[in-house]
PDB file of C-alpha atoms in Angstrom:
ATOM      1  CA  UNK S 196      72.089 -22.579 116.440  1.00  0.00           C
ATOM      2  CA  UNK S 197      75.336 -23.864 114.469  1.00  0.00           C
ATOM      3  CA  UNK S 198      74.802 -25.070 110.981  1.00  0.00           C
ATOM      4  CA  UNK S 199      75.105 -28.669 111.425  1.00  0.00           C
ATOM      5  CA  UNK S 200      71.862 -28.570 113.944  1.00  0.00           C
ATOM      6  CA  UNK S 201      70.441 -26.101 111.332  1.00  0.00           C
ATOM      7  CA  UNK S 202      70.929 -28.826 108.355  1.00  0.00           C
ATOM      8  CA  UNK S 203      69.651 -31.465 110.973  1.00  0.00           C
ATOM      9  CA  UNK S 204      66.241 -29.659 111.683  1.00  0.00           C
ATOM     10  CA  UNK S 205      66.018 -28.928 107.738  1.00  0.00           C
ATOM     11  CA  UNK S 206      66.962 -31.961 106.316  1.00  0.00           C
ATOM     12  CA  UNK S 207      69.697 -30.554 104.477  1.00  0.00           C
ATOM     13  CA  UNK S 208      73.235 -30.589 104.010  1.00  0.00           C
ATOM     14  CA  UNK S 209      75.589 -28.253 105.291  1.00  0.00           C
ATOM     15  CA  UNK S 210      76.864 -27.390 101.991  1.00  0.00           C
ATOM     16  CA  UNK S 211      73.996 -26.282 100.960  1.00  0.00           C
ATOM     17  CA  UNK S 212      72.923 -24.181 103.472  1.00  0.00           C
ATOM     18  CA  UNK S 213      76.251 -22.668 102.678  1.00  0.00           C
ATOM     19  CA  UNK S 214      75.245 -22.770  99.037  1.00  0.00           C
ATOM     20  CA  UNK S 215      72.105 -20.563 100.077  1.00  0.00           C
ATOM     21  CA  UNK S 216      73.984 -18.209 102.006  1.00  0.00           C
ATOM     22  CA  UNK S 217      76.452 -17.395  99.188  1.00  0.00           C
ATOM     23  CA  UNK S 218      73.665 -16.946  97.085  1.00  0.00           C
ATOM     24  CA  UNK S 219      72.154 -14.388  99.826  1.00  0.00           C
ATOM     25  CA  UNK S 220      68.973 -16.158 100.721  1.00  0.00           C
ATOM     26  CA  UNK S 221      69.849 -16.933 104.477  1.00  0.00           C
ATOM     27  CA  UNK S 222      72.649 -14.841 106.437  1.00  0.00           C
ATOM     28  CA  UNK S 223      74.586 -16.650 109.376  1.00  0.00           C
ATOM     29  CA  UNK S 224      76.358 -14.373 111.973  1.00  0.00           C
ATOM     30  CA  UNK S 225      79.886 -15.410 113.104  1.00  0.00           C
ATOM     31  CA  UNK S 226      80.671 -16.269 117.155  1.00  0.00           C
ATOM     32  CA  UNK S 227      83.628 -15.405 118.325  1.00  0.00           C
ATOM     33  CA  UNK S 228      84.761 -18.384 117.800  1.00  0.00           C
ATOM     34  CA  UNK S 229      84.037 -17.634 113.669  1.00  0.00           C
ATOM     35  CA  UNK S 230      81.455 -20.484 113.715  1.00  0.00           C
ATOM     36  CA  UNK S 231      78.261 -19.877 111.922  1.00  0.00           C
ATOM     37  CA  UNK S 232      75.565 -18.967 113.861  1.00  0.00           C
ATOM     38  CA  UNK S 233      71.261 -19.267 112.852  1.00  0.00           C
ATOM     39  CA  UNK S 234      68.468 -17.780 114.205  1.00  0.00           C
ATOM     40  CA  UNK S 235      65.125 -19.943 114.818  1.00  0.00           C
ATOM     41  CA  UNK S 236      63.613 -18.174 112.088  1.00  0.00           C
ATOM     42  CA  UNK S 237      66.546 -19.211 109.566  1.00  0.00           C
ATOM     43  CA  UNK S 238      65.034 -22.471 109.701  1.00  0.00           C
ATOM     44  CA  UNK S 239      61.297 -21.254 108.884  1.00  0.00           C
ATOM     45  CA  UNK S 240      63.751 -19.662 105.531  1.00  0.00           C
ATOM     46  CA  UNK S 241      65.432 -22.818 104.822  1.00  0.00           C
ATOM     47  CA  UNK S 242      62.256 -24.556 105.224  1.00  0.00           C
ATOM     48  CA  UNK S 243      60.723 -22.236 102.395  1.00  0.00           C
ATOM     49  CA  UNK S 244      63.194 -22.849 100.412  1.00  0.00           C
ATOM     50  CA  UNK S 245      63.201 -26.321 100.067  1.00  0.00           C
ATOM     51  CA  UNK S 246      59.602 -26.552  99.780  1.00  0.00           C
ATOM     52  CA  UNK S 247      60.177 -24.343  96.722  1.00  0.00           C
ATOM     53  CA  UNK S 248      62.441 -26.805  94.907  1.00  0.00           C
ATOM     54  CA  UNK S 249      60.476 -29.814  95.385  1.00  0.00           C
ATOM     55  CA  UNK S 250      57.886 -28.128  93.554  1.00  0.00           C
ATOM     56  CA  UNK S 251      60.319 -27.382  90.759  1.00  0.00           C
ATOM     57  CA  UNK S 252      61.178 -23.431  91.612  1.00  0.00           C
ATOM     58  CA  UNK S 253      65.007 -22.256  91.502  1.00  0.00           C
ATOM     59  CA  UNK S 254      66.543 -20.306  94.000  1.00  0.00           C
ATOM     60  CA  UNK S 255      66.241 -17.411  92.246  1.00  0.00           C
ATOM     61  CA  UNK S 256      62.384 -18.074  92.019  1.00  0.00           C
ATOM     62  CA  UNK S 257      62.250 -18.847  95.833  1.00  0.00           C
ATOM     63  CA  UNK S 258      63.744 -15.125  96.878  1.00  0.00           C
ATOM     64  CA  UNK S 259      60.352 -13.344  96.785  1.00  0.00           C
ATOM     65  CA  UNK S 260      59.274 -15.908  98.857  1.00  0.00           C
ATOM     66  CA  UNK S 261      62.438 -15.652 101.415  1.00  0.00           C
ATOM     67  CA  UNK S 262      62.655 -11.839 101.167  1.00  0.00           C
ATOM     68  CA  UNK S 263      58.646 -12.153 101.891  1.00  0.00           C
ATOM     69  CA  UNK S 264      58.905 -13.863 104.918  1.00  0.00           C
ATOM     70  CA  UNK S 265      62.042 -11.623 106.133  1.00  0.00           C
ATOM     71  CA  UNK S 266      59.962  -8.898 105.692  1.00  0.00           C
ATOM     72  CA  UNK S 267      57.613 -10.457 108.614  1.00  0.00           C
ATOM     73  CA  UNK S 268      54.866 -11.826 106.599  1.00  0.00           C
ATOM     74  CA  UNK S 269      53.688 -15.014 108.138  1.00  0.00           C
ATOM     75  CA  UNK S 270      53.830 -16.878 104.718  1.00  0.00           C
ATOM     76  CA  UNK S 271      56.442 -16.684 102.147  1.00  0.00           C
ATOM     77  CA  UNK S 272      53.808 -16.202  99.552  1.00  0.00           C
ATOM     78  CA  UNK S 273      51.620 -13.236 101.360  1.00  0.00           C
ATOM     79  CA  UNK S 274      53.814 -10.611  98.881  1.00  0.00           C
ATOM     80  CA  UNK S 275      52.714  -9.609  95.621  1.00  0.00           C
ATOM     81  CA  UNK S 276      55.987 -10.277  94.254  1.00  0.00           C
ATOM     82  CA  UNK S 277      55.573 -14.049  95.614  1.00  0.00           C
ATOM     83  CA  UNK S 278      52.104 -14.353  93.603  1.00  0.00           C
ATOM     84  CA  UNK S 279      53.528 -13.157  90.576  1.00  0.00           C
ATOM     85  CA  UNK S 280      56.618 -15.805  90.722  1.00  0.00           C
ATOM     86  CA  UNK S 281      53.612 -18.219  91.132  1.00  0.00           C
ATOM     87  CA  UNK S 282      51.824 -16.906  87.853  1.00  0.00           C
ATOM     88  CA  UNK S 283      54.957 -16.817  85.769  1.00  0.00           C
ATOM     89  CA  UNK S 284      56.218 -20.667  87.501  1.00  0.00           C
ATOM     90  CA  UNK S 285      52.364 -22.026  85.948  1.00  0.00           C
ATOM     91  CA  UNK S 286      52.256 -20.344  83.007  1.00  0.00           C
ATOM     92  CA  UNK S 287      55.990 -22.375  82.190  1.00  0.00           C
ATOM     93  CA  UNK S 288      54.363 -25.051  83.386  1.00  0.00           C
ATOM     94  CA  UNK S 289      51.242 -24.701  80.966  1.00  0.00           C
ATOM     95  CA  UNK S 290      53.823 -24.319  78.195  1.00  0.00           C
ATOM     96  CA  UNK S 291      55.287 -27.597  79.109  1.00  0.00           C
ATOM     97  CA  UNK S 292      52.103 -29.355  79.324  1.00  0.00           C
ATOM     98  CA  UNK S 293      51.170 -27.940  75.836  1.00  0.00           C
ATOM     99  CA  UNK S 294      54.648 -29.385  74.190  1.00  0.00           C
ATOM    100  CA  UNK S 295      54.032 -32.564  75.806  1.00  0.00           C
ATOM    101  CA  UNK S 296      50.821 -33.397  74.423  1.00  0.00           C
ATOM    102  CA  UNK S 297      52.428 -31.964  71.015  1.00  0.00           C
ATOM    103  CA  UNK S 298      55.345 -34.479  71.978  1.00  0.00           C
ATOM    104  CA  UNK S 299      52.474 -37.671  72.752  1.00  0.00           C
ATOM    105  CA  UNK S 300      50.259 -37.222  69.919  1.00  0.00           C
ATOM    106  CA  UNK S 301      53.675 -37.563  67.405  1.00  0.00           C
ATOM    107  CA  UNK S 302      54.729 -40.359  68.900  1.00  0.00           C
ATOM    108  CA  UNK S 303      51.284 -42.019  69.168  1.00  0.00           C
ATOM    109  CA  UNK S 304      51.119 -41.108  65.290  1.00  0.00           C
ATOM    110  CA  UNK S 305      54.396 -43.346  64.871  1.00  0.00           C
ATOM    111  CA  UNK S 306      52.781 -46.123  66.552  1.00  0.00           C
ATOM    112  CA  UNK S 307      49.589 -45.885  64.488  1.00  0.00           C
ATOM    113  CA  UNK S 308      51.933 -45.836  61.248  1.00  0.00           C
ATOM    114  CA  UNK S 309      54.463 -48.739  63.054  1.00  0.00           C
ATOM    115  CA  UNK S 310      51.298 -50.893  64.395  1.00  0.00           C
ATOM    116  CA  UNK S 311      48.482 -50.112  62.248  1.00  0.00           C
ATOM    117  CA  UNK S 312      45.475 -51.528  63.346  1.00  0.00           C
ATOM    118  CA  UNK S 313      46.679 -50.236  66.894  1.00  0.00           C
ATOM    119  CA  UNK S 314      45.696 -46.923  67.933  1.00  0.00           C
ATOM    120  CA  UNK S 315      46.554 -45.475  71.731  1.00  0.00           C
ATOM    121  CA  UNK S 316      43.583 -44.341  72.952  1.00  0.00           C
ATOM    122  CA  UNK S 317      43.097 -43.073  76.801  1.00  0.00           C
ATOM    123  CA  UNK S 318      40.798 -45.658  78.674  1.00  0.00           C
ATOM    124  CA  UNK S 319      42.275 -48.739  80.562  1.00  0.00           C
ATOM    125  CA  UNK S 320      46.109 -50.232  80.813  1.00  0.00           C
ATOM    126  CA  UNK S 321      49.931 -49.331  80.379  1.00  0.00           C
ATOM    127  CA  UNK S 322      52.529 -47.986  82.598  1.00  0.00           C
ATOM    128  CA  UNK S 323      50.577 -44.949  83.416  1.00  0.00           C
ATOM    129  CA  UNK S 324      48.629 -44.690  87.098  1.00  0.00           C
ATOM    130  CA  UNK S 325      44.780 -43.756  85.138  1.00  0.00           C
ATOM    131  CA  UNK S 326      45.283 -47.384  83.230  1.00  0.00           C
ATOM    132  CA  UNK S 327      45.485 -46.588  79.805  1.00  0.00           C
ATOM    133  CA  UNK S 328      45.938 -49.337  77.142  1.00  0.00           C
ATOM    134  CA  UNK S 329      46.163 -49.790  73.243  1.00  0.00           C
ATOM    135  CA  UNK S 330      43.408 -50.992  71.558  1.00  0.00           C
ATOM    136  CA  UNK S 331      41.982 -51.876  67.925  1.00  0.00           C
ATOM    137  CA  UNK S 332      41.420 -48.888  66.098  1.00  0.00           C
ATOM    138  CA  UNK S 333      37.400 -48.287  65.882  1.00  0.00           C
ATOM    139  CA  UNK S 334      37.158 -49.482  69.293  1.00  0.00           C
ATOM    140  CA  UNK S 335      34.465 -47.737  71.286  1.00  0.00           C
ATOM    141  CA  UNK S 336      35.828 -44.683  73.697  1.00  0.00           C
ATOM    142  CA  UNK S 337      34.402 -44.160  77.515  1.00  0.00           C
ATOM    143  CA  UNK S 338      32.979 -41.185  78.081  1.00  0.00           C
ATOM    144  CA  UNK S 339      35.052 -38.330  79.660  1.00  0.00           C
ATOM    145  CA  UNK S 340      34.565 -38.802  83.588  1.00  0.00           C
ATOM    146  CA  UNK S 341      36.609 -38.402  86.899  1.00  0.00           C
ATOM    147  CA  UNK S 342      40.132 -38.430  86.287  1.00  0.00           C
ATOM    148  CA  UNK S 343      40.058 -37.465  82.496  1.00  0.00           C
ATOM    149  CA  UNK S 344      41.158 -34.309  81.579  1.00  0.00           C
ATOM    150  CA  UNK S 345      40.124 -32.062  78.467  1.00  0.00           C
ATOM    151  CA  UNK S 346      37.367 -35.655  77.177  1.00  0.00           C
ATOM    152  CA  UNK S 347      40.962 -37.700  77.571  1.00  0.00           C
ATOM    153  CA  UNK S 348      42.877 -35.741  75.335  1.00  0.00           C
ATOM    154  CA  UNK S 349      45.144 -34.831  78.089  1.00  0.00           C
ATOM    155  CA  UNK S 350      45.209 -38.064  80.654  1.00  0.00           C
ATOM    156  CA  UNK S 351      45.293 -37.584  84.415  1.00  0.00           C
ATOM    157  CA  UNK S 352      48.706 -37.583  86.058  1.00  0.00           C
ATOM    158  CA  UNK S 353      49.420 -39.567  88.661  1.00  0.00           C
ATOM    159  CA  UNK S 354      49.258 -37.605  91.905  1.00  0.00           C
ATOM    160  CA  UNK S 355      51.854 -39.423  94.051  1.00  0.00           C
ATOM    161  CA  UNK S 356      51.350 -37.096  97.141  1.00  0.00           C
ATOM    162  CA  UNK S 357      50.170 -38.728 100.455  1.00  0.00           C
ATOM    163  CA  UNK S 358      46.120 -38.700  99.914  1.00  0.00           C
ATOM    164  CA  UNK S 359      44.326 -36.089 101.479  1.00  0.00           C
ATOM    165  CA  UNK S 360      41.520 -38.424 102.985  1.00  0.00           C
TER     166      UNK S 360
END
C-alpha cells in the first residue's frame, strides 16, 4: 500500500510515518515509480506505535515493542526487552506520582497558612472527578473506601477511558 492509504488506515499523518521511518521503526520499499510502498503488517507496526505514545512512551521506548513484533511475535510486548521498557516506563511513572503528592501537600500547606480555618481534605467537591472539597479544619474524615487510594492520601484519578461495563 502507498503511504497516504497507510496514514488513512492508521490515523496518522504522512509526515509522520515518514518521521518513523527516518527514525528506523517502519521501512517502506520504493516502486519503480520511487513511491513508497507498505506491507499489511506495517500497519500492525504503526498501530503499535501509536498506541505507545498515547500512553506516554517515546519512540525510542516503543522499538522493543516494534523490533518485537518484527521478530514475529504476535504482540509487541511478548519480548523480554518489551517487559523491561514497561518496568522502567512505571517506575518513572511512580517517581512522578511521588513528586506530585510532594508538589499537593505544599501547596495545600499554602492554603492552610493563606485560608486558615480551611484545610483540603479528600472527601466530596472541586474540580477533580472523586469530588473533593475544602472544609473546616476538625471536620470529620470518611473512611478510606472505593476510589481512595493509600486512606485518601493519594486521591483517585479520573479514569477517562471508555468504561469497561
Amino acid at each position: 500500500m502507498r503511504i497516504g492509504e497507510l496514514a488513512d488506515r492508521a490515523g496518522v499523518s504522512t509526515r509522520s510515518l515518514r518521521y518513523y521511518e527516518k527514525q528506523g521503526l517502519i521501512s517502506a520499499r520504493r516502486g519503480a515509480n520511487g513511491y513508497r510502498e507498505y506491507e499489511e503488517s506495517d500497519l500492525r507496526l504503526v498501530e503499535e506505535i501509536r498506541a505507545l505514545l498515547a500512553s506516554g512512551f517515546s519512540l525510542e521506548e516503543a522499538r522493543p515493542f516494534v523490533e518485537c513484533l518484527r521478530s514475529g511475535e504476535e504482540a509487541g510486548d511478548a519480548c523480554p526487552e518489551s517487559v523491561a521498557v514497561y518496568r522502567r516506563k512505571l517506575a518513572e511513572i511512580d517517581a512522578e506520582i511521588r513528586i506530585l503528592i510532594r508538589r499537593r501537600a505544599e501547596v495545600a500547606d499554602q492554603l492552610a497558612r493563606a485560608r486558615p480555618g480551611c484545610a483540603f481534605f479528600p472527601g466530596e467537591h472541586d474540580d477533580h472527578g472523586d469530588q473533593r472539597e475544602l472544609r473546616r479544619a476538625g471536620a470529620e474524615r470518611r473512611p478510606a473506601g472505593p476510589r481512595r487510594l493509600l486512606g485518601g492520601v493519594v486521591p483517585a484519578v479520573q479514569d477517562d477511558r471508555a468504561d469497561p461495563r
